[in-house]
Coordinates of C-alpha atoms in Angstrom, one line a residue:
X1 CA -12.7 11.3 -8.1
X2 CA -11.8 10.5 -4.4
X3 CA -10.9 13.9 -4.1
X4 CA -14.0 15.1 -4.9
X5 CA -16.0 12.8 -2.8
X6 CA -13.5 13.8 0.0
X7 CA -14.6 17.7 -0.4
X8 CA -18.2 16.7 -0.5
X9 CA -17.9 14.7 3.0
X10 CA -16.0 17.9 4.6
X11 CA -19.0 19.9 3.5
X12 CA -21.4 17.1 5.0
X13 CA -22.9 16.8 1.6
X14 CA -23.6 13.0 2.0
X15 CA -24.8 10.2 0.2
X16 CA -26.6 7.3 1.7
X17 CA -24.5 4.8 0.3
X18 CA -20.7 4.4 -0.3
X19 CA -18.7 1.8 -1.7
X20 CA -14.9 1.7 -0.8
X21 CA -12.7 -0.9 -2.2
X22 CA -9.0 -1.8 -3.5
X23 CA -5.5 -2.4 -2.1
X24 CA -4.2 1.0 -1.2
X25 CA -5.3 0.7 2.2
X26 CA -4.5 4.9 2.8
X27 CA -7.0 6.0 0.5
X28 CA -9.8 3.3 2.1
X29 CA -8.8 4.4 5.5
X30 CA -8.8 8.5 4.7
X31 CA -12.0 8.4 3.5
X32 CA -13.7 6.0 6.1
X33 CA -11.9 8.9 8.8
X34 CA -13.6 11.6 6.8
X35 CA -17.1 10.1 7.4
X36 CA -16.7 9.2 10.7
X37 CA -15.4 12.8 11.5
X38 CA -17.8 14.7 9.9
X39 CA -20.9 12.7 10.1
X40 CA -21.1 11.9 13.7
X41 CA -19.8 14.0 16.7
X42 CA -17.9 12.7 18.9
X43 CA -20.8 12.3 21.8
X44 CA -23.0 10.9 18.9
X45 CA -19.9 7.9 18.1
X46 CA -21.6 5.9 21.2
X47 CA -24.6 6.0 19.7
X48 CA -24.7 5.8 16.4
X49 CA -21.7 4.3 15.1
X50 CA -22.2 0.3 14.4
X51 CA -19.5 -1.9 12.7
X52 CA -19.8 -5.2 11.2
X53 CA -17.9 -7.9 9.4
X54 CA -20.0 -9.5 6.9
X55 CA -18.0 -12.1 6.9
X56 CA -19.4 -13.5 10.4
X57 CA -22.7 -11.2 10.3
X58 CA -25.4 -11.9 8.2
X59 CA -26.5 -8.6 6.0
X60 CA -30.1 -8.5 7.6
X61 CA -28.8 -7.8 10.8
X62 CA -26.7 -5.1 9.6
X63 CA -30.1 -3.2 7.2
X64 CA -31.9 -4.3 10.6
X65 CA -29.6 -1.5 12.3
X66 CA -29.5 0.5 9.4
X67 CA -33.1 1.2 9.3
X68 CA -33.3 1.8 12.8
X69 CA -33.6 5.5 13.6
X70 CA -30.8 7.2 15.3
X71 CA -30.8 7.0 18.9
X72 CA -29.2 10.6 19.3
X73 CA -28.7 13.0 16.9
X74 CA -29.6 13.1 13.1
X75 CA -27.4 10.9 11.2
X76 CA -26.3 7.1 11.8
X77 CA -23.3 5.6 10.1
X78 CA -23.2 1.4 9.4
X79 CA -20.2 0.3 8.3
X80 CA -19.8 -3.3 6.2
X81 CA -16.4 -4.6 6.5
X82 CA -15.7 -7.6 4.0
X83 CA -18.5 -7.7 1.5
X84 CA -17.2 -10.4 0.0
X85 CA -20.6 -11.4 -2.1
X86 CA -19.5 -8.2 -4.1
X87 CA -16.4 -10.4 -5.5
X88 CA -16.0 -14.1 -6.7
X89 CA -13.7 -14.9 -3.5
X90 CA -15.3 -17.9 -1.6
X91 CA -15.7 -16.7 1.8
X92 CA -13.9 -17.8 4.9
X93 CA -17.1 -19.1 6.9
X94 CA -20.7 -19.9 5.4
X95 CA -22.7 -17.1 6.3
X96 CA -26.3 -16.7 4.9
X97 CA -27.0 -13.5 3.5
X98 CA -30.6 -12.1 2.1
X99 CA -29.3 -10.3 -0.9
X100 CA -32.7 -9.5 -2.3
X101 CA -33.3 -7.2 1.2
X102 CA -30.4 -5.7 0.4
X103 CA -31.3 -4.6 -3.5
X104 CA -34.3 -3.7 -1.6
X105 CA -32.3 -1.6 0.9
X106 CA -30.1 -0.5 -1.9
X107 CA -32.9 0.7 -4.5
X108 CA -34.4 2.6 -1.0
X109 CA -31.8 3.4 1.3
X110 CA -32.9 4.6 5.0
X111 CA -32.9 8.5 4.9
X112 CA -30.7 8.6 8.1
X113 CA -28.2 6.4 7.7
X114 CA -25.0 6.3 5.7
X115 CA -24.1 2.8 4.9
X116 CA -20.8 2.0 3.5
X117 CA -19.4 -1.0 2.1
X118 CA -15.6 -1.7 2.8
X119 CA -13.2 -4.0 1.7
X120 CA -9.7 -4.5 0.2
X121 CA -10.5 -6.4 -2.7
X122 CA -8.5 -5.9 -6.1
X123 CA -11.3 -5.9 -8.0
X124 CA -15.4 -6.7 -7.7
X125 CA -17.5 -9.1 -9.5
X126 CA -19.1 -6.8 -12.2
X127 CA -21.3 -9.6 -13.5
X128 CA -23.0 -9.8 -9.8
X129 CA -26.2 -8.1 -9.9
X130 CA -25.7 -6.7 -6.6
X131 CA -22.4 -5.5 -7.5
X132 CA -23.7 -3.5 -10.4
X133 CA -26.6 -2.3 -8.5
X134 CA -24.5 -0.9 -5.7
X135 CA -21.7 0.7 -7.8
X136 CA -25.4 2.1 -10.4
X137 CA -26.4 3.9 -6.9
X138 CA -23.4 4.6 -4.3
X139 CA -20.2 7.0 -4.1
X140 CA -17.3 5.1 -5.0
X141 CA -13.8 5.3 -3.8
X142 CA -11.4 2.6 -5.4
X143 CA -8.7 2.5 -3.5
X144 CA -6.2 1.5 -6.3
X145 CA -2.1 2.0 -6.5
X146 CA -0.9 4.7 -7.8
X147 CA 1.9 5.0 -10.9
X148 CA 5.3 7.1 -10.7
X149 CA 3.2 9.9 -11.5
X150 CA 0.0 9.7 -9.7
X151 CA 2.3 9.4 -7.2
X152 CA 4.6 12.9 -7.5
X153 CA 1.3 14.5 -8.1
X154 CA -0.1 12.7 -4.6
X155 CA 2.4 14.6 -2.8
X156 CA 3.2 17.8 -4.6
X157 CA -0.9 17.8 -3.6
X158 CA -0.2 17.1 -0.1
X159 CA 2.7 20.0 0.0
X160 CA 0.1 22.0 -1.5
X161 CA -2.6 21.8 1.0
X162 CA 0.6 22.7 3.9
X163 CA 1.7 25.3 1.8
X164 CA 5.0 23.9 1.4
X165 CA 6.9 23.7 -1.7
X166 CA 8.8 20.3 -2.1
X167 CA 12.2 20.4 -4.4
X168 CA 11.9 18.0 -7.6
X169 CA 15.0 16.5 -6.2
X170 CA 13.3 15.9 -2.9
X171 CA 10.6 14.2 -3.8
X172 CA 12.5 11.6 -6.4
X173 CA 14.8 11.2 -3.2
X174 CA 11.5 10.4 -1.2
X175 CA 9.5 8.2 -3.2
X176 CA 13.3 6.2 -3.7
X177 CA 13.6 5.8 -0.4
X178 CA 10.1 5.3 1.3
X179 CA 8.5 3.5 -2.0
X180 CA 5.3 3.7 -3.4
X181 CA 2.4 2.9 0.1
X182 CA 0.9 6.0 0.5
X183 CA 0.4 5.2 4.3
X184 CA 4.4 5.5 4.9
X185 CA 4.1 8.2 2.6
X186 CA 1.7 10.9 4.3
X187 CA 3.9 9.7 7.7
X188 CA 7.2 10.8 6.3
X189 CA 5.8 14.1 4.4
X190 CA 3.8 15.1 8.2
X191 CA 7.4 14.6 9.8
X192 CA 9.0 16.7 7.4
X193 CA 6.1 19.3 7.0
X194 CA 6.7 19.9 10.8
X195 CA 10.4 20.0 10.5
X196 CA 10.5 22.7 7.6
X197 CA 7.9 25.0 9.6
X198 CA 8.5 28.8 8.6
X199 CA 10.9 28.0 6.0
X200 CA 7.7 26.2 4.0
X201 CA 10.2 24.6 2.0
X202 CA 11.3 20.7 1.7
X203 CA 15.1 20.4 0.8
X204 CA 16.9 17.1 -0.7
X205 CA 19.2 17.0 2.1
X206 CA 15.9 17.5 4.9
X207 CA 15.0 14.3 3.1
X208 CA 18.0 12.6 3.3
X209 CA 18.6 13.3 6.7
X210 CA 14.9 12.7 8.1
X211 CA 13.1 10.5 6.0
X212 CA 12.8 7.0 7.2
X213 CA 13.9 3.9 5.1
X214 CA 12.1 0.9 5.0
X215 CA 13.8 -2.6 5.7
X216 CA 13.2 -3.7 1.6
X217 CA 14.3 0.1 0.7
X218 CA 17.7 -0.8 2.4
X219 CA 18.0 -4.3 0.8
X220 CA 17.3 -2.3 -2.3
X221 CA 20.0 -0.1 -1.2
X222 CA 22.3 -2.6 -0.1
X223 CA 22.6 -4.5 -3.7
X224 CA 22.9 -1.1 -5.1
X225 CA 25.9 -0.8 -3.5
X226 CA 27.1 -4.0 -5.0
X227 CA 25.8 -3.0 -8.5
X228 CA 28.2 0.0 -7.6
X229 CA 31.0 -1.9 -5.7
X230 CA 31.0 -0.1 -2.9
X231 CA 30.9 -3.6 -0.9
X232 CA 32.6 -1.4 2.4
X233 CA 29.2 0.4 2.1
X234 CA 27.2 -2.7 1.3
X235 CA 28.7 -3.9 4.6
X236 CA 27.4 -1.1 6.6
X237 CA 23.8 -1.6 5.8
X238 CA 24.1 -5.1 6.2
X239 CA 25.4 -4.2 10.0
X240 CA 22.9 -1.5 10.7
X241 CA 20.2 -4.1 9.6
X242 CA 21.7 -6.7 12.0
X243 CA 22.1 -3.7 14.7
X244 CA 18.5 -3.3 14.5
X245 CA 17.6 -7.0 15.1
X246 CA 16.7 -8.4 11.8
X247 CA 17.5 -11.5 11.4
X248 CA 19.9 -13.2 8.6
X249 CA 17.1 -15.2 6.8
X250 CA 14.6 -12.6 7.0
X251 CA 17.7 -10.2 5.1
X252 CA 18.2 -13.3 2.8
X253 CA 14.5 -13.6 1.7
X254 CA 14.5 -9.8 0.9
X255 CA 18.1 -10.3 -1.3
X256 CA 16.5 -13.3 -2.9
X257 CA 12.9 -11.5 -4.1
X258 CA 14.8 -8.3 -5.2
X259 CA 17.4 -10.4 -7.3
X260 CA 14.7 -12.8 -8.6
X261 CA 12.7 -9.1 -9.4
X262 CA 15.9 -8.0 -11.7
X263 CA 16.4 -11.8 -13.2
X264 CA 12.2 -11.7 -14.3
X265 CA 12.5 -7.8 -15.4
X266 CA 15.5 -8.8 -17.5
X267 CA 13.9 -11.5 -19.1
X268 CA 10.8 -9.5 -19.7
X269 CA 12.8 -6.9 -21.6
X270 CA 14.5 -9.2 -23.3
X271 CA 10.9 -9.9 -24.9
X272 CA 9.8 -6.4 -25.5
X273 CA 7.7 -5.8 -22.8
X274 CA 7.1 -2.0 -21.4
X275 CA 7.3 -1.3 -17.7
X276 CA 3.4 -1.5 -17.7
X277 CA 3.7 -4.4 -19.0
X278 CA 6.4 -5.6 -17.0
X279 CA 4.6 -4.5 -13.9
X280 CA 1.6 -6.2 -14.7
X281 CA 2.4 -9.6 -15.5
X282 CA 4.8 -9.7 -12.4
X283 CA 2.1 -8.3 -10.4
X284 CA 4.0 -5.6 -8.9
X285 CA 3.7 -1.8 -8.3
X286 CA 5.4 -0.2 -11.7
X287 CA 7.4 2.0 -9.3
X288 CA 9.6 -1.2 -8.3
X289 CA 9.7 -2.5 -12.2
X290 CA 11.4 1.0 -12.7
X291 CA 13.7 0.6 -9.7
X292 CA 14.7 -3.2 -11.0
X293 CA 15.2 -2.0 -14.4
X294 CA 18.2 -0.2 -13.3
X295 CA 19.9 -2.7 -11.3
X296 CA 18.7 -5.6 -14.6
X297 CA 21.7 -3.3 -16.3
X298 CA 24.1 -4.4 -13.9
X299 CA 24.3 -7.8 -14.2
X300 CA 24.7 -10.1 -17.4
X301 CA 22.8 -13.3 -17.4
X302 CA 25.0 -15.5 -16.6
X303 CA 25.6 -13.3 -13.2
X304 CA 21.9 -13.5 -12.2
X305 CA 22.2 -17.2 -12.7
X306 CA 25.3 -17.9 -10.5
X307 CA 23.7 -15.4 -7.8
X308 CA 20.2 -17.0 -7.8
X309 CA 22.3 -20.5 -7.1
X310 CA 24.6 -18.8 -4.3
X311 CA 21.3 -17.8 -3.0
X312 CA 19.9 -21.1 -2.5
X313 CA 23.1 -22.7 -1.5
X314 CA 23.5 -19.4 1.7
X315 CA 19.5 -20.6 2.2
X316 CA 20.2 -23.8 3.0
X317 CA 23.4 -23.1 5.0
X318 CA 21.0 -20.2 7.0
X319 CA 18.4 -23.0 7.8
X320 CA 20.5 -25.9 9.5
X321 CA 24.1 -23.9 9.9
X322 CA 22.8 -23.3 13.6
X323 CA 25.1 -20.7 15.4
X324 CA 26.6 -20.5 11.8
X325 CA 24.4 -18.2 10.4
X326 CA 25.9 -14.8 10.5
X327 CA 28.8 -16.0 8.7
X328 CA 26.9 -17.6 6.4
X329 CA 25.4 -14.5 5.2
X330 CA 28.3 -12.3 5.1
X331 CA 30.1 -15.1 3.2
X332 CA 27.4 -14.6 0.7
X333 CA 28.2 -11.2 0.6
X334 CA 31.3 -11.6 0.2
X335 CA 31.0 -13.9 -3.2
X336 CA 28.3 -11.6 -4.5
X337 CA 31.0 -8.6 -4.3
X338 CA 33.5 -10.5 -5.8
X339 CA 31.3 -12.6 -8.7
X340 CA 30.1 -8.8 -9.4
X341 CA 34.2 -7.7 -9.8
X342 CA 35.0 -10.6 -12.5
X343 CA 31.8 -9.5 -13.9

């Protein structure tokens, strides 16, 4: 569906309404780009380009603009940030807002302007009237998270509209070492889209050696290589992390949610529960279920127990041990290679 609307905007076949909302903050911010770009030239952004957050703004001001007719040029575009009377969220400050001018606005929309409503809300309020009326009447984009699938297909797509062909291997190596945002996604494919030029082809190894990993992809990576014992390895990320500035506690809070990840995926599965499942009750993408899943193996119960403890105990050493710390943590590395050997 957002590919669709996406075609439609870059043949400037518009609506006068849009509603863009969810989490995946790539596909809100593609598509607000595409309007902007092809509705308005770039001497017409001046003009007639207004922003609000509704938030702050009350909506009459913003329809007051809306109805206004473009200065220069033949198209104005109003963009809402925040609608929050779309959702049951209480809002931040106690804005007014005339909600029957907007159903007005709504059932009538000025013929000039493209208004768009934009927020990064998981889901609306489908019992609202307002919510149903706008969703009855403008183009919506939900900007939701893609599964392991949606997300090979994403970029197989996005090698597709390059021309480039990407290797099955290189784009399991990809997704495992960039995760699931689409945002750090499109960055990493445009770095190695340039790097393949003529060859038009994405390699495993042009992957490995170009694509960027993300501080939790090398945590992830890092008690991988004590699920492995590889602790020499283990060591090595841990000193590239510290060569790189990140601090001891702030590598300790990313060990402790990835092993408190495993320990709630274990249990799950312990109960019968699907990845889907899994992933929704835990409120996590299903991509990082999968990953845990595969680590959960690893360790017995008993192991996830004594870790989760060792864990607190290195916490609390990280938090009043002063100069301390470093050693603190690589002690804890230490005892999670070794509790992992007499596992």
């Amino acid at each position: 569906m957002t590919m669709k609307i996406w075609n439609k905007l870059e043949k400037k076949q518009f609506s006068p309404l849009y509603l863009l909302y969810g989490t995946e903050s790539y596909v809100i911010n593609e598509t607000k780009q595409k309007l902007v770009t092809n509705v308005l030239t770039n001497e017409e952004m001046d003009f007639n380009l207004s922003v609000y957050d509704v938030e702050e703004t009350p909506i009459e001001q913003a329809l007051e603009d809306a109805e206004t007719l473009p200065f220069f040029g033949e198209k104005k575009l109003v963009i809402l940030h925040n609608p929050i009377f779309l959702t049951s969220e209480k809002p931040k400050e106690k804005v007014e807002h005339n909600l029957k001018k907007l159903e007005s606005y709504i059932l009538e929309p000025a013929p000039y302007t493209i208004l768009v409503f934009s927020g990064a809300y998981e889901k609306l309020d489908e019992r609202k009237k307002i919510t149903k009326l706008l969703k009855k009447h403008a183009e919506v984009v939900e900007g939701k998270k893609l599964n392991e699938r949606e997300l090979r297909v994403w970029v197989e797509q996005q090698a597709a509209d390059q021309q480039v062909k990407m290797e099955k291997k290189a784009i399991d190596l990809l997704l495992n070492l960039v995760g699931p945002d689409l945002t750090r996604l499109h960055s990493e494919l445009e770095k190695l889209f340039l790097y393949v030029g003529k060859e038009r082809v994405v390699h495993v190894d042009t992957v490995e050696k170009l694509a960027s990993r993300s501080l939790e992809q090398n945590i992830f990576d890092l008690i991988d290589k004590v699920v492995q014992r590889k602790m020499d390895e283990a060591f090595r990320i841990y000193y590239d992390l510290r060569k790189q500035n990140e601090e001891p506690i702030k590598i300790l809070a990313l060990i402790a949610t990835q092993f408190r990840l495993i320990y709630q995926v274990k249990e799950l599965i312990k109960r019968g529960y699907g990845q889907a499942q899994i992933a929704s009750t835990l409120k996590v993408h299903p991509f990082r279920v999968k990953l845990a899943t595969g680590q959960a193996h690893a360790f017995t119960d008993l192991e996830l127990g004594a870790i989760i403890q060792l864990l607190a105990k290195t916490d609390q050493q990280l938090k009043t041990g002063g100069a301390g710390r470093e050693v603190a943590l690589e002690l804890f590395l230490l005892q999670l290679g070794n509790l992992n050997k007499e596992g």
